[in-house]
């Protein structure tokens, strides 16, 4: 039998741990039939959760990111399985392996730089003044000390890892919308 | 009752400042004790950041909560995403001593400490519980005789075990706050369906997320309403800008105005559209305002 690399054993263990709750699944399909994303995308949440503990390919699957976290499935599951919480945990294992969509990596860069996922820009500074508000809101945008606090806190948590570009990823442009 | 601090989040101050102004005007008119929350950051957004790393998500959310704790005020949010993050983080801090200790190790580095002694409120939930529809109607200067499709959004009520606002299948509290303003809340199929933006879908898979939005908008259009009212700037963006994006993608046109509840309330309280960030330069909004003017009851 092929040897499984050590890291892989660890990942399998993590996946198993986060999906023990899903072992109670009776495959009724209520989750999938309640899923708004599943109606329009490839996401089959019943399958995804069912396979979570046994198949580490799940970490690379695009479907993992097609859930809007609307909680319909979790609310309706007759076995009270924490479906969305499980999806979030699997996403996290994936992100910690460096598997993040380029757009999501960009959102992380925004947070690190500005303290906001969607920072202000000139157009909206002008709009704020036009309607009678101050140019900058009462947030980290206005207070440098506060922004530094946010940066320090994120560093303490090791958040930078999610913002680092993989060398094989193309650099995306800044969100301006 | 504790006073409140207004948590702005990212989208309201940086993309929909009209919602910020509308909120402040409404809070002042209803005489609610609410102050600014200087130095707050991104909540951080539940869909992306919570997915990546629970530790940093919880730590940053906790910092925002601490700012309000230090002012001895409850946090007031005007966004379902901010509500989801801050309310869930607050529950974790209050229920899990170990998680709280871990967070405080990080917070210590910036000279702060979380206690877990305040509440997190959402403006819809707050207005319903602390005022109620009847008291809200007593403030109405300008009854809004229009048909509205209310969009609750997911994270205002779900997961229900955390929110405690009752069943997520057929809630009515938001509808009642709409009818309190003289308007009709119109029932429509898939009313509780997701806007499609959450979970990082809008940022990473926009076309797919817009398919969900298009399905929802089509049902709303069939219901023949004058506008959509939401409680979340992220749903707001998806349902509003989404209409232009869908038009570009598939050619399907919806000309449905979209308002945040604070903007609707602002209109009912007598404020002009311009003060509420309702851009009457946009054709569909101009029509809505004309319709309202034509229906003013003497
Ligand atoms: S609703 Fe629950 S029990 Fe039914 S298939 Fe989905 S996860 Fe399994
Ligand atoms: S939470 Fe995700 S998987 Fe569950 S119903 Fe909503 S979109 Fe589908």
CSV table of C-alpha atoms and ligand atoms in Angstrom, one decimal:
chain,number,residue,atom,x,y,z
A,1,UNK,CA,0.0,0.0,0.0
A,2,UNK,CA,1.1,3.5,-0.8
A,3,UNK,CA,2.4,5.5,2.1
A,4,UNK,CA,0.2,8.5,3.1
A,5,UNK,CA,2.4,11.6,3.7
A,6,UNK,CA,2.4,12.7,7.3
A,7,UNK,CA,0.6,16.0,6.7
A,8,UNK,CA,-2.1,14.2,4.9
A,9,UNK,CA,-2.7,11.9,7.9
A,10,UNK,CA,-3.1,15.1,9.9
A,11,UNK,CA,-5.6,16.6,7.5
A,12,UNK,CA,-7.6,13.4,7.4
A,13,UNK,CA,-7.7,13.5,11.2
A,14,UNK,CA,-8.9,17.1,11.2
A,15,UNK,CA,-11.6,16.4,8.6
A,16,UNK,CA,-12.8,13.4,10.6
A,17,UNK,CA,-13.0,15.4,13.7
A,18,UNK,CA,-15.0,18.3,12.3
A,19,UNK,CA,-17.5,16.0,10.6
A,20,UNK,CA,-18.3,13.4,13.3
A,21,UNK,CA,-21.6,15.2,13.8
A,22,UNK,CA,-22.5,14.4,10.2
A,23,UNK,CA,-22.2,10.7,10.8
A,24,UNK,CA,-25.8,10.8,12.0
A,25,UNK,CA,-26.9,11.8,8.5
A,26,UNK,CA,-29.7,9.5,7.3
A,27,UNK,CA,-29.4,10.8,3.7
A,28,UNK,CA,-33.0,12.1,3.6
A,29,UNK,CA,-32.0,15.0,1.3
A,30,UNK,CA,-33.9,17.7,3.1
A,31,UNK,CA,-30.7,19.8,3.2
A,32,UNK,CA,-30.1,19.7,-0.6
A,33,UNK,CA,-33.7,20.3,-1.4
A,34,UNK,CA,-33.7,23.4,0.8
A,35,UNK,CA,-30.5,24.8,-0.6
A,36,UNK,CA,-30.9,27.9,-2.7
A,37,UNK,CA,-27.4,27.5,-4.1
A,38,UNK,CA,-27.9,23.9,-5.0
A,39,UNK,CA,-30.7,25.0,-7.4
A,40,UNK,CA,-28.3,27.1,-9.4
A,41,UNK,CA,-24.9,25.6,-8.9
A,42,UNK,CA,-23.2,22.2,-8.6
A,43,UNK,CA,-23.4,22.3,-4.8
A,44,UNK,CA,-24.8,19.1,-3.4
A,45,UNK,CA,-24.7,19.8,0.3
A,46,UNK,CA,-25.9,16.3,1.3
A,47,UNK,CA,-23.0,14.7,-0.5
A,48,UNK,CA,-20.5,17.2,0.5
A,49,UNK,CA,-21.2,16.8,4.2
A,50,UNK,CA,-21.5,13.1,3.9
A,51,UNK,CA,-18.1,12.7,2.2
A,52,UNK,CA,-16.4,15.3,4.4
A,53,UNK,CA,-14.8,12.9,6.9
A,54,UNK,CA,-13.6,10.4,4.4
A,55,UNK,CA,-12.4,12.3,1.3
A,56,UNK,CA,-9.7,15.0,1.6
A,57,UNK,CA,-10.3,16.0,-2.0
A,58,UNK,CA,-13.1,18.1,-0.6
A,59,UNK,CA,-10.5,20.7,0.4
A,60,UNK,CA,-9.8,21.5,-3.2
A,61,UNK,CA,-13.4,21.4,-4.4
A,62,UNK,CA,-14.9,24.6,-5.6
A,63,UNK,CA,-18.3,23.5,-4.3
A,64,UNK,CA,-17.0,24.1,-0.8
A,65,UNK,CA,-17.2,27.8,-1.5
A,66,UNK,CA,-20.7,27.8,-3.2
A,67,UNK,CA,-22.5,27.8,0.1
A,68,UNK,CA,-23.9,31.3,1.0
A,69,UNK,CA,-24.2,30.2,4.7
A,70,UNK,CA,-28.0,30.9,4.6
A,71,UNK,CA,-28.5,28.1,7.2
A,72,UNK,CA,-31.6,26.7,5.5
A,73,UNK,CA,-30.2,23.2,5.5
A,74,UNK,CA,-29.1,23.3,9.1
A,75,UNK,CA,-32.5,24.7,10.3
A,76,UNK,CA,-34.4,22.0,8.5
A,77,UNK,CA,-32.2,18.9,9.0
A,78,UNK,CA,-34.3,16.4,11.0
A,79,UNK,CA,-31.2,15.0,12.6
A,80,UNK,CA,-30.1,18.5,13.8
A,81,UNK,CA,-26.7,18.2,12.1
A,82,UNK,CA,-24.6,21.4,12.3
A,83,UNK,CA,-24.2,21.4,8.5
A,84,UNK,CA,-23.1,25.0,8.1
A,85,UNK,CA,-20.7,24.9,11.0
A,86,UNK,CA,-19.2,21.8,9.5
A,87,UNK,CA,-18.8,23.6,6.1
A,88,UNK,CA,-17.1,26.5,7.9
A,89,UNK,CA,-14.7,24.2,9.6
A,90,UNK,CA,-13.8,22.4,6.4
A,91,UNK,CA,-13.3,25.8,4.7
A,92,UNK,CA,-10.9,26.7,7.5
A,93,UNK,CA,-8.9,23.6,7.1
A,94,UNK,CA,-8.7,24.3,3.4
A,95,UNK,CA,-7.6,28.0,4.0
A,96,UNK,CA,-5.0,26.8,6.5
A,97,UNK,CA,-3.6,24.6,3.7
A,98,UNK,CA,-3.2,27.7,1.6
A,99,UNK,CA,-6.2,26.9,-0.6
A,100,UNK,CA,-8.0,30.2,-0.9
A,101,UNK,CA,-9.7,31.7,-4.0
A,102,UNK,CA,-7.8,34.7,-5.3
A,103,UNK,CA,-10.8,37.1,-4.7
A,104,UNK,CA,-10.9,36.0,-1.1
A,105,UNK,CA,-7.2,36.5,-0.7
A,106,UNK,CA,-7.8,40.0,-1.9
A,107,UNK,CA,-10.4,40.6,0.8
A,108,UNK,CA,-7.9,39.5,3.4
A,109,UNK,CA,-5.4,41.9,2.0
A,110,UNK,CA,-8.0,44.7,2.3
A,111,UNK,CA,-8.7,43.8,5.9
A,112,UNK,CA,-5.0,43.9,6.8
A,113,UNK,CA,-4.3,47.2,5.1
A,114,UNK,CA,-7.5,49.2,5.9
A,115,UNK,CA,-9.2,47.3,8.8
A,116,UNK,CA,-12.2,46.9,6.4
A,117,UNK,CA,-13.1,44.3,3.9
A,118,UNK,CA,-14.6,47.1,1.7
A,119,UNK,CA,-12.6,50.3,2.4
A,120,UNK,CA,-13.6,53.8,1.5
A,121,UNK,CA,-12.5,55.5,-1.7
A,122,UNK,CA,-12.6,59.1,-3.1
A,123,UNK,CA,-15.9,58.7,-4.8
A,124,UNK,CA,-17.7,57.8,-1.5
A,125,UNK,CA,-15.8,60.4,0.5
A,126,UNK,CA,-17.3,63.0,-1.8
A,127,UNK,CA,-20.7,61.4,-1.5
A,128,UNK,CA,-20.6,61.4,2.3
A,129,UNK,CA,-19.8,65.1,2.3
A,130,UNK,CA,-22.5,65.8,-0.3
A,131,UNK,CA,-25.2,64.4,1.9
A,132,UNK,CA,-24.0,66.1,5.0
A,133,UNK,CA,-21.8,63.5,6.7
A,134,UNK,CA,-18.1,63.9,7.6
A,135,UNK,CA,-15.7,62.8,4.9
A,136,UNK,CA,-14.5,59.9,7.0
A,137,UNK,CA,-16.7,57.8,9.2
A,138,UNK,CA,-16.1,57.2,12.9
A,139,UNK,CA,-14.2,54.0,12.2
A,140,UNK,CA,-10.6,52.9,11.9
A,141,UNK,CA,-10.6,55.1,8.7
A,142,UNK,CA,-10.5,58.1,10.9
A,143,UNK,CA,-8.3,56.9,13.8
A,144,UNK,CA,-4.8,55.7,12.9
A,145,UNK,CA,-4.2,54.4,16.4
A,146,UNK,CA,-7.2,52.2,16.1
A,147,UNK,CA,-6.1,50.9,12.7
A,148,UNK,CA,-2.7,50.0,14.2
A,149,UNK,CA,-4.5,48.2,17.0
A,150,UNK,CA,-6.4,46.1,14.4
A,151,UNK,CA,-3.1,45.3,12.6
A,152,UNK,CA,-1.4,44.3,15.8
A,153,UNK,CA,-4.3,42.1,16.7
A,154,UNK,CA,-4.4,40.4,13.4
A,155,UNK,CA,-0.6,39.8,13.5
A,156,UNK,CA,-1.0,38.3,16.9
A,157,UNK,CA,-3.5,35.8,15.4
A,158,UNK,CA,-1.2,35.0,12.5
A,159,UNK,CA,-3.7,36.3,10.0
A,160,UNK,CA,-1.1,37.5,7.4
A,161,UNK,CA,-0.8,33.9,6.1
A,162,UNK,CA,-4.2,34.3,4.4
A,163,UNK,CA,-3.2,37.4,2.5
A,164,UNK,CA,0.1,36.2,1.1
A,165,UNK,CA,-0.1,35.6,-2.6
A,166,UNK,CA,0.7,32.1,-3.9
A,167,UNK,CA,3.4,32.4,-6.5
A,168,UNK,CA,1.2,30.7,-9.1
A,169,UNK,CA,-1.7,33.0,-8.6
A,170,UNK,CA,-2.2,36.0,-10.8
A,171,UNK,CA,-2.4,39.3,-9.0
A,172,UNK,CA,-6.0,40.6,-9.0
A,173,UNK,CA,-6.8,44.3,-9.2
A,174,UNK,CA,-8.2,46.2,-6.3
A,175,UNK,CA,-11.9,46.2,-5.6
A,176,UNK,CA,-13.1,49.6,-6.4
A,177,UNK,CA,-16.9,49.1,-6.5
B,1,UNK,CA,-32.3,49.8,29.4
B,2,UNK,CA,-28.7,50.4,28.4
B,3,UNK,CA,-27.8,53.0,25.8
B,4,UNK,CA,-26.5,51.9,22.5
B,5,UNK,CA,-23.4,52.5,20.3
B,6,UNK,CA,-23.8,52.5,16.5
B,7,UNK,CA,-21.7,49.9,14.8
B,8,UNK,CA,-21.3,50.9,11.2
B,9,UNK,CA,-19.4,48.0,9.6
B,10,UNK,CA,-17.8,48.5,6.1
B,11,UNK,CA,-20.6,48.8,3.5
B,12,UNK,CA,-22.8,51.3,5.2
B,13,UNK,CA,-20.2,54.1,5.8
B,14,UNK,CA,-18.1,53.2,2.7
B,15,UNK,CA,-20.7,52.5,0.1
B,16,UNK,CA,-24.2,53.4,1.4
B,17,UNK,CA,-23.6,56.5,3.6
B,18,UNK,CA,-27.3,57.4,3.0
B,19,UNK,CA,-28.1,54.4,5.3
B,20,UNK,CA,-25.8,55.8,7.9
B,21,UNK,CA,-27.5,59.2,7.8
B,22,UNK,CA,-31.0,57.7,7.7
B,23,UNK,CA,-30.2,55.6,10.7
B,24,UNK,CA,-28.9,58.6,12.7
B,25,UNK,CA,-32.0,60.7,11.8
B,26,UNK,CA,-34.3,57.9,12.8
B,27,UNK,CA,-32.6,57.2,16.1
B,28,UNK,CA,-32.7,60.9,17.0
B,29,UNK,CA,-36.4,61.2,16.0
B,30,UNK,CA,-37.3,58.2,18.1
B,31,UNK,CA,-35.2,59.6,21.0
B,32,UNK,CA,-33.0,56.5,21.2
B,33,UNK,CA,-29.8,57.0,23.3
B,34,UNK,CA,-27.2,56.0,20.7
B,35,UNK,CA,-23.7,57.3,20.3
B,36,UNK,CA,-20.9,56.8,17.8
B,37,UNK,CA,-18.4,53.9,18.2
B,38,UNK,CA,-15.1,55.5,17.4
B,39,UNK,CA,-12.3,53.3,16.1
B,40,UNK,CA,-14.4,50.2,15.1
B,41,UNK,CA,-13.3,48.1,12.2
B,42,UNK,CA,-14.8,45.5,9.9
B,43,UNK,CA,-17.0,43.2,12.0
B,44,UNK,CA,-15.2,41.0,10.5
B,45,UNK,CA,-17.5,39.6,7.8
B,46,UNK,CA,-18.8,36.1,8.7
B,47,UNK,CA,-18.8,34.6,5.3
B,48,UNK,CA,-15.2,35.0,4.4
B,49,UNK,CA,-13.1,35.6,7.6
B,50,UNK,CA,-15.0,33.2,9.8
B,51,UNK,CA,-14.5,30.6,7.1
B,52,UNK,CA,-10.7,31.1,7.0
B,53,UNK,CA,-9.8,31.4,10.6
B,54,UNK,CA,-12.0,31.3,13.7
B,55,UNK,CA,-9.3,32.7,16.0
B,56,UNK,CA,-8.7,36.0,14.1
B,57,UNK,CA,-12.4,36.3,13.4
B,58,UNK,CA,-13.3,36.0,17.1
B,59,UNK,CA,-10.4,38.3,18.2
B,60,UNK,CA,-11.3,41.1,15.8
B,61,UNK,CA,-15.0,40.8,16.6
B,62,UNK,CA,-14.2,40.9,20.3
B,63,UNK,CA,-12.2,44.1,19.9
B,64,UNK,CA,-15.3,45.8,18.4
B,65,UNK,CA,-17.4,44.5,21.3
B,66,UNK,CA,-14.8,45.7,23.8
B,67,UNK,CA,-15.0,49.2,22.4
B,68,UNK,CA,-18.7,49.3,23.3
B,69,UNK,CA,-18.2,47.5,26.6
B,70,UNK,CA,-15.8,50.3,27.5
B,71,UNK,CA,-18.6,52.8,26.8
B,72,UNK,CA,-21.0,50.6,28.9
B,73,UNK,CA,-23.3,50.5,25.9
B,74,UNK,CA,-24.9,47.7,23.9
B,75,UNK,CA,-23.9,47.4,20.3
B,76,UNK,CA,-26.5,48.4,17.6
B,77,UNK,CA,-25.9,46.9,14.1
B,78,UNK,CA,-27.7,47.9,10.9
B,79,UNK,CA,-26.4,44.9,8.9
B,80,UNK,CA,-27.2,41.2,9.1
B,81,UNK,CA,-23.6,40.3,8.5
B,82,UNK,CA,-22.3,42.5,11.3
B,83,UNK,CA,-25.1,41.1,13.5
B,84,UNK,CA,-24.2,37.6,12.7
B,85,UNK,CA,-20.5,38.1,13.6
B,86,UNK,CA,-20.9,40.3,16.6
B,87,UNK,CA,-23.9,38.4,18.1
B,88,UNK,CA,-22.3,35.0,17.6
B,89,UNK,CA,-18.9,36.1,18.9
B,90,UNK,CA,-20.6,37.6,21.9
B,91,UNK,CA,-22.4,34.3,22.6
B,92,UNK,CA,-19.1,32.5,22.4
B,93,UNK,CA,-17.4,34.9,24.8
B,94,UNK,CA,-20.3,34.7,27.2
B,95,UNK,CA,-20.7,30.9,27.1
B,96,UNK,CA,-17.2,29.5,26.6
B,97,UNK,CA,-14.7,30.6,29.4
B,98,UNK,CA,-11.8,28.9,27.6
B,99,UNK,CA,-12.4,30.8,24.3
B,100,UNK,CA,-12.7,34.0,26.2
B,101,UNK,CA,-9.4,33.4,27.9
B,102,UNK,CA,-7.7,32.7,24.6
B,103,UNK,CA,-9.2,35.9,23.0
B,104,UNK,CA,-8.0,37.9,26.0
B,105,UNK,CA,-4.4,36.7,25.4
B,106,UNK,CA,-4.6,38.4,22.0
B,107,UNK,CA,-6.5,41.5,23.2
B,108,UNK,CA,-3.9,42.0,26.0
B,109,UNK,CA,-1.3,42.9,23.4
B,110,UNK,CA,-3.4,45.9,22.5
B,111,UNK,CA,-4.2,46.7,26.1
B,112,UNK,CA,-7.8,45.6,26.0
B,113,UNK,CA,-9.9,42.9,27.7
B,114,UNK,CA,-13.3,41.5,26.9
B,115,UNK,CA,-15.8,40.9,29.7
B,116,UNK,CA,-18.8,39.7,27.9
B,117,UNK,CA,-21.3,42.0,29.8
B,118,UNK,CA,-23.2,43.7,27.0
B,119,UNK,CA,-25.7,42.7,24.3
B,120,UNK,CA,-25.6,42.9,20.5
B,121,UNK,CA,-28.7,44.2,18.9
B,122,UNK,CA,-29.9,44.5,15.3
B,123,UNK,CA,-32.0,47.6,14.5
B,124,UNK,CA,-35.0,45.6,13.3
B,125,UNK,CA,-35.0,43.4,16.3
B,126,UNK,CA,-34.4,46.4,18.6
B,127,UNK,CA,-37.3,48.4,17.2
B,128,UNK,CA,-39.6,45.5,17.3
B,129,UNK,CA,-38.8,44.5,20.9
B,130,UNK,CA,-38.2,47.9,22.5
B,131,UNK,CA,-40.8,49.9,20.6
B,132,UNK,CA,-43.2,47.6,18.8
B,133,UNK,CA,-45.2,48.3,15.7
B,134,UNK,CA,-47.8,50.4,17.6
B,135,UNK,CA,-45.4,52.8,19.1
B,136,UNK,CA,-43.5,53.1,15.8
B,137,UNK,CA,-46.8,54.1,14.1
B,138,UNK,CA,-47.3,56.9,16.6
B,139,UNK,CA,-44.2,58.6,15.1
B,140,UNK,CA,-45.4,58.4,11.5
B,141,UNK,CA,-45.8,61.8,9.9
B,142,UNK,CA,-46.2,60.5,6.3
B,143,UNK,CA,-48.0,57.2,6.0
B,144,UNK,CA,-46.5,55.3,3.1
B,145,UNK,CA,-49.3,53.9,1.0
B,146,UNK,CA,-47.2,51.5,-1.1
B,147,UNK,CA,-46.7,47.8,-1.7
B,148,UNK,CA,-43.5,46.3,-0.3
B,149,UNK,CA,-41.6,43.1,-0.7
B,150,UNK,CA,-39.7,42.6,2.6
B,151,UNK,CA,-36.4,40.8,2.5
B,152,UNK,CA,-35.4,39.6,5.9
B,153,UNK,CA,-32.0,38.2,4.8
B,154,UNK,CA,-30.6,35.1,6.4
B,155,UNK,CA,-28.5,36.1,9.3
B,156,UNK,CA,-31.1,38.3,11.0
B,157,UNK,CA,-32.9,35.2,12.1
B,158,UNK,CA,-30.7,32.2,11.4
B,159,UNK,CA,-29.3,30.1,13.0
B,160,UNK,CA,-32.4,30.4,15.2
B,161,UNK,CA,-30.9,28.7,18.2
B,162,UNK,CA,-28.5,31.6,18.5
B,163,UNK,CA,-30.9,34.4,17.5
B,164,UNK,CA,-33.9,33.5,19.6
B,165,UNK,CA,-36.3,35.4,17.3
B,166,UNK,CA,-38.6,32.4,16.6
B,167,UNK,CA,-39.1,30.2,13.6
B,168,UNK,CA,-37.2,31.2,10.4
B,169,UNK,CA,-39.9,29.6,8.2
B,170,UNK,CA,-42.6,32.3,8.5
B,171,UNK,CA,-41.5,35.2,10.6
B,172,UNK,CA,-43.7,38.3,10.8
B,173,UNK,CA,-41.9,40.8,13.0
B,174,UNK,CA,-40.2,42.7,10.1
B,175,UNK,CA,-43.5,42.8,8.1
B,176,UNK,CA,-45.2,44.3,11.1
B,177,UNK,CA,-42.7,47.1,11.3
B,178,UNK,CA,-43.5,47.8,7.6
B,179,UNK,CA,-47.3,47.9,8.0
B,180,UNK,CA,-46.7,50.2,11.0
B,181,UNK,CA,-45.7,52.8,8.5
B,182,UNK,CA,-48.9,52.5,6.5
B,183,UNK,CA,-47.5,50.3,3.8
B,184,UNK,CA,-48.6,46.8,2.7
B,185,UNK,CA,-46.1,43.9,3.1
B,186,UNK,CA,-46.8,41.7,0.1
B,187,UNK,CA,-46.4,38.0,0.4
B,188,UNK,CA,-44.4,36.3,-2.4
B,189,UNK,CA,-43.0,32.9,-3.2
B,190,UNK,CA,-39.5,32.1,-1.7
B,191,UNK,CA,-39.8,35.2,0.5
B,192,UNK,CA,-37.3,33.7,2.9
B,193,UNK,CA,-34.8,32.8,0.1
B,194,UNK,CA,-31.2,34.1,0.3
B,195,UNK,CA,-30.2,37.1,-1.8
B,196,UNK,CA,-27.2,35.1,-3.0
B,197,UNK,CA,-24.4,37.3,-1.7
B,198,UNK,CA,-23.4,35.6,1.5
B,199,UNK,CA,-20.6,33.2,2.4
B,200,UNK,CA,-18.1,34.9,0.1
B,201,UNK,CA,-20.2,34.0,-3.0
B,202,UNK,CA,-20.6,37.6,-4.2
B,203,UNK,CA,-16.8,38.3,-4.0
B,204,UNK,CA,-15.6,35.1,-5.5
B,205,UNK,CA,-18.4,33.7,-7.7
B,206,UNK,CA,-20.4,36.7,-8.7
B,207,UNK,CA,-22.2,35.1,-11.7
B,208,UNK,CA,-23.4,32.1,-9.7
B,209,UNK,CA,-24.5,34.3,-6.8
B,210,UNK,CA,-26.5,36.5,-9.2
B,211,UNK,CA,-28.4,33.5,-10.5
B,212,UNK,CA,-29.9,33.2,-7.0
B,213,UNK,CA,-30.6,36.9,-7.0
B,214,UNK,CA,-32.3,36.8,-10.3
B,215,UNK,CA,-34.6,34.0,-9.2
B,216,UNK,CA,-35.6,36.0,-6.1
B,217,UNK,CA,-36.1,39.2,-8.1
B,218,UNK,CA,-38.3,37.4,-10.6
B,219,UNK,CA,-40.6,36.2,-7.8
B,220,UNK,CA,-40.7,39.7,-6.4
B,221,UNK,CA,-41.5,41.2,-9.8
B,222,UNK,CA,-44.4,38.8,-10.2
B,223,UNK,CA,-45.8,40.0,-6.9
B,224,UNK,CA,-46.1,43.5,-8.4
B,225,UNK,CA,-44.6,45.6,-5.6
B,226,UNK,CA,-43.4,49.2,-5.5
B,227,UNK,CA,-40.1,48.5,-3.8
B,228,UNK,CA,-38.0,46.0,-1.8
B,229,UNK,CA,-37.1,46.7,1.8
B,230,UNK,CA,-34.2,45.0,3.5
B,231,UNK,CA,-32.3,45.1,6.8
B,232,UNK,CA,-28.8,44.5,5.5
B,233,UNK,CA,-26.5,46.6,3.3
B,234,UNK,CA,-25.0,43.5,1.8
B,235,UNK,CA,-28.4,42.1,0.7
B,236,UNK,CA,-29.1,45.7,-0.3
B,237,UNK,CA,-26.1,45.8,-2.7
B,238,UNK,CA,-26.9,42.4,-4.1
B,239,UNK,CA,-30.5,43.2,-4.8
B,240,UNK,CA,-29.8,46.8,-6.0
B,241,UNK,CA,-26.5,46.8,-7.9
B,242,UNK,CA,-27.3,43.2,-8.8
B,243,UNK,CA,-30.2,44.4,-11.0
B,244,UNK,CA,-27.7,46.3,-13.2
B,245,UNK,CA,-25.3,43.3,-13.2
B,246,UNK,CA,-28.0,40.9,-14.2
B,247,UNK,CA,-29.1,43.2,-17.0
B,248,UNK,CA,-25.5,43.2,-18.3
B,249,UNK,CA,-25.2,39.4,-17.9
B,250,UNK,CA,-28.5,38.2,-19.2
B,251,UNK,CA,-30.4,41.2,-20.4
B,252,UNK,CA,-33.2,40.7,-17.9
B,253,UNK,CA,-34.4,44.0,-16.6
B,254,UNK,CA,-35.9,44.6,-13.2
B,255,UNK,CA,-36.6,48.1,-12.3
B,256,UNK,CA,-37.4,47.6,-8.6
B,257,UNK,CA,-36.3,50.2,-6.1
B,258,UNK,CA,-34.5,48.9,-3.0
B,259,UNK,CA,-34.5,50.6,0.4
B,260,UNK,CA,-33.0,49.8,3.7
B,261,UNK,CA,-35.6,49.8,6.5
B,262,UNK,CA,-34.0,52.9,8.1
B,263,UNK,CA,-34.6,54.8,4.7
B,264,UNK,CA,-38.2,53.7,4.6
B,265,UNK,CA,-38.7,54.7,8.2
B,266,UNK,CA,-37.0,58.0,7.5
B,267,UNK,CA,-39.5,58.7,4.7
B,268,UNK,CA,-42.4,57.8,7.1
B,269,UNK,CA,-40.9,60.1,9.7
B,270,UNK,CA,-41.1,62.9,7.2
B,271,UNK,CA,-37.5,63.3,6.0
B,272,UNK,CA,-37.0,64.1,2.3
B,273,UNK,CA,-35.5,61.4,0.0
B,274,UNK,CA,-32.2,63.3,-0.5
B,275,UNK,CA,-31.4,63.3,3.3
B,276,UNK,CA,-31.9,59.5,3.3
B,277,UNK,CA,-29.5,58.7,0.5
B,278,UNK,CA,-32.4,57.7,-1.8
B,279,UNK,CA,-30.9,58.9,-5.0
B,280,UNK,CA,-33.8,60.4,-7.1
B,281,UNK,CA,-31.4,60.7,-10.0
B,282,UNK,CA,-32.0,57.0,-10.4
B,283,UNK,CA,-35.1,56.6,-12.5
B,284,UNK,CA,-36.7,53.8,-10.5
B,285,UNK,CA,-36.2,55.8,-7.3
B,286,UNK,CA,-37.6,58.9,-8.8
B,287,UNK,CA,-40.8,57.0,-9.8
B,288,UNK,CA,-41.1,55.6,-6.3
B,289,UNK,CA,-40.9,59.1,-4.8
B,290,UNK,CA,-43.5,60.4,-7.3
B,291,UNK,CA,-45.8,57.6,-6.4
B,292,UNK,CA,-45.4,58.4,-2.7
B,293,UNK,CA,-46.2,62.1,-3.3
B,294,UNK,CA,-49.3,61.2,-5.3
B,295,UNK,CA,-50.6,59.1,-2.5
B,296,UNK,CA,-50.1,61.6,0.4
B,297,UNK,CA,-53.2,61.4,2.5
B,298,UNK,CA,-54.4,64.9,3.3
C,1,LIG,S1,-31.1,17.0,6.1
C,1,LIG,FE1,-29.6,16.2,7.6
C,1,LIG,S2,-30.1,14.1,7.8
C,1,LIG,FE2,-31.1,14.8,5.9
C,1,LIG,S3,-29.5,14.4,4.3
C,1,LIG,FE3,-29.2,16.5,5.0
C,1,LIG,S4,-27.6,16.3,6.6
C,1,LIG,FE4,-28.5,14.2,6.3
C,2,LIG,S1,-26.3,27.1,4.2
C,2,LIG,FE1,-25.2,26.7,2.3
C,2,LIG,S2,-25.6,24.6,1.9
C,2,LIG,FE2,-27.1,25.2,3.5
C,2,LIG,S3,-28.9,25.6,2.3
C,2,LIG,FE3,-27.8,27.5,2.5
C,2,LIG,S4,-26.5,27.7,0.7
C,2,LIG,FE4,-27.2,25.6,0.9
